[in-house]
Amino acid sequence: MFLIGFIKNDEPRTLINPVMCRNETEVYTWLASFFNDENFSLDKPITQQSVTESLSDGAPVLVPINGYSVAIMFGEDGAIQNSTERFVHTDLFNYEDYMAN
C-alpha cells in the first residue's frame, strides 16, 4: 500500500489529506490527474516509469509545487508513517476540482 498527501514546506512532519493507493499504478494515476496541464505544470513530466523508479528505494518522495509553500509526499505506507508524526484531514478543497476530466 502507498500513501499520497500534502506537506507544508515548513512543517514536513504533518501529512495533509492523505490518500491510500493499492499499487504503483494508482499512485501514478493520482499524480498524473493532479498535475494536469490545466492546473499545475512540472519541470519534468510524471510517467509510470518515473513513479516506479522513485518508489524503488522505499524512501518517501517529495514533489514541490512551484509557487506554493507545499509539496506532495508519496511512498510506501510504512515509510510515510515513519517520516511523519500525524495525519490531518481537511475539507478545505475538493480534489475533484484539481483532477483532469
Short mmCIF file of C-alpha atoms in Angstrom, two decimals:
data_model
loop_
_atom_site.label_atom_id
_atom_site.label_comp_id
_atom_site.label_asym_id
_atom_site.label_seq_id
_atom_site.Cartn_x
_atom_site.Cartn_y
_atom_site.Cartn_z
CA MET A 1 0.00 0.00 0.00
CA PHE A 2 1.10 3.54 -0.74
CA LEU A 3 0.16 6.94 0.67
CA ILE A 4 0.00 10.30 -1.08
CA GLY A 5 -0.57 13.57 0.73
CA PHE A 6 0.46 17.18 1.03
CA ILE A 7 3.05 18.62 3.38
CA LYS A 8 3.77 22.22 4.24
CA ASN A 9 7.38 23.02 3.45
CA ASP A 10 7.81 24.48 6.94
CA GLU A 11 6.02 21.55 8.67
CA PRO A 12 7.15 18.39 6.85
CA ARG A 13 6.13 16.03 9.67
CA THR A 14 2.38 16.54 9.10
CA LEU A 15 0.75 14.80 6.13
CA ILE A 16 -2.33 16.66 4.95
CA ASN A 17 -5.29 14.89 3.30
CA PRO A 18 -3.59 11.52 2.79
CA VAL A 19 -4.93 9.21 0.09
CA MET A 20 -4.30 5.45 0.13
CA CYS A 21 -3.32 3.73 -3.13
CA ARG A 22 -3.17 -0.03 -3.62
CA ASN A 23 -0.30 -0.08 -6.10
CA GLU A 24 2.16 2.00 -8.14
CA THR A 25 -0.35 2.36 -10.98
CA GLU A 26 -2.85 4.05 -8.66
CA VAL A 27 -0.08 6.36 -7.40
CA TYR A 28 0.78 7.31 -10.98
CA THR A 29 -2.90 7.82 -11.90
CA TRP A 30 -3.46 10.11 -8.91
CA LEU A 31 -0.32 12.15 -9.62
CA ALA A 32 -0.99 12.41 -13.36
CA SER A 33 -4.55 13.56 -12.68
CA PHE A 34 -3.46 16.14 -10.12
CA PHE A 35 -0.57 17.52 -12.17
CA ASN A 36 -2.59 18.14 -15.31
CA ASP A 37 -1.90 20.97 -17.76
CA GLU A 38 -4.98 22.89 -16.61
CA ASN A 39 -3.81 23.38 -13.02
CA PHE A 40 -0.13 22.70 -12.42
CA SER A 41 2.91 22.05 -14.53
CA LEU A 42 6.13 20.30 -13.63
CA ASP A 43 9.65 20.84 -14.90
CA LYS A 44 9.81 17.11 -15.66
CA PRO A 45 6.61 15.24 -16.61
CA ILE A 46 5.43 12.37 -14.44
CA THR A 47 5.49 8.97 -16.12
CA GLN A 48 4.63 5.49 -14.89
CA GLN A 49 8.34 4.66 -15.12
CA SER A 50 9.41 7.72 -13.09
CA VAL A 51 6.91 6.84 -10.35
CA THR A 52 8.12 3.22 -10.24
CA GLU A 53 11.77 4.33 -10.13
CA SER A 54 11.04 6.91 -7.41
CA LEU A 55 9.33 4.30 -5.25
CA SER A 56 12.01 1.64 -5.77
CA ASP A 57 14.30 2.68 -2.90
CA GLY A 58 11.48 2.69 -0.34
CA ALA A 59 12.05 6.29 0.82
CA PRO A 60 9.30 8.93 0.73
CA VAL A 61 9.28 11.03 -2.43
CA LEU A 62 8.71 14.81 -2.36
CA VAL A 63 7.34 16.73 -5.33
CA PRO A 64 7.50 20.51 -4.76
CA ILE A 65 4.65 22.53 -6.23
CA ASN A 66 6.11 25.66 -7.84
CA GLY A 67 4.67 28.87 -6.45
CA TYR A 68 3.20 27.22 -3.35
CA SER A 69 4.59 26.51 0.12
CA VAL A 70 3.53 22.87 -0.08
CA ALA A 71 4.78 19.69 -1.69
CA ILE A 72 3.29 16.30 -2.39
CA MET A 73 4.77 13.41 -0.45
CA PHE A 74 4.21 9.85 -1.57
CA GLY A 75 5.67 6.45 -0.84
CA GLU A 76 5.12 3.13 0.85
CA ASP A 77 2.70 3.34 3.77
CA GLY A 78 5.32 2.40 6.39
CA ALA A 79 7.92 4.83 5.04
CA ILE A 80 5.43 7.71 5.08
CA GLN A 81 4.28 6.87 8.61
CA ASN A 82 7.92 6.75 9.77
CA SER A 83 8.58 10.16 8.19
CA THR A 84 5.54 11.91 9.61
CA GLU A 85 4.12 12.44 13.08
CA ARG A 86 0.47 12.92 12.24
CA PHE A 87 -2.13 12.98 9.51
CA VAL A 88 -4.55 15.88 9.13
CA HIS A 89 -7.77 15.64 7.12
CA THR A 90 -9.32 18.90 5.95
CA ASP A 91 -12.34 19.87 3.91
CA LEU A 92 -10.62 22.95 2.51
CA PHE A 93 -10.75 21.83 -1.09
CA ASN A 94 -12.22 19.15 -3.24
CA TYR A 95 -9.63 17.02 -5.07
CA GLU A 96 -12.04 16.66 -7.97
CA ASP A 97 -11.59 20.37 -8.67
CA TYR A 98 -7.93 19.67 -9.46
CA MET A 99 -8.22 16.36 -11.27
CA ALA A 100 -8.26 16.07 -15.04
CA ASN A 101 -11.57 15.05 -16.56
#
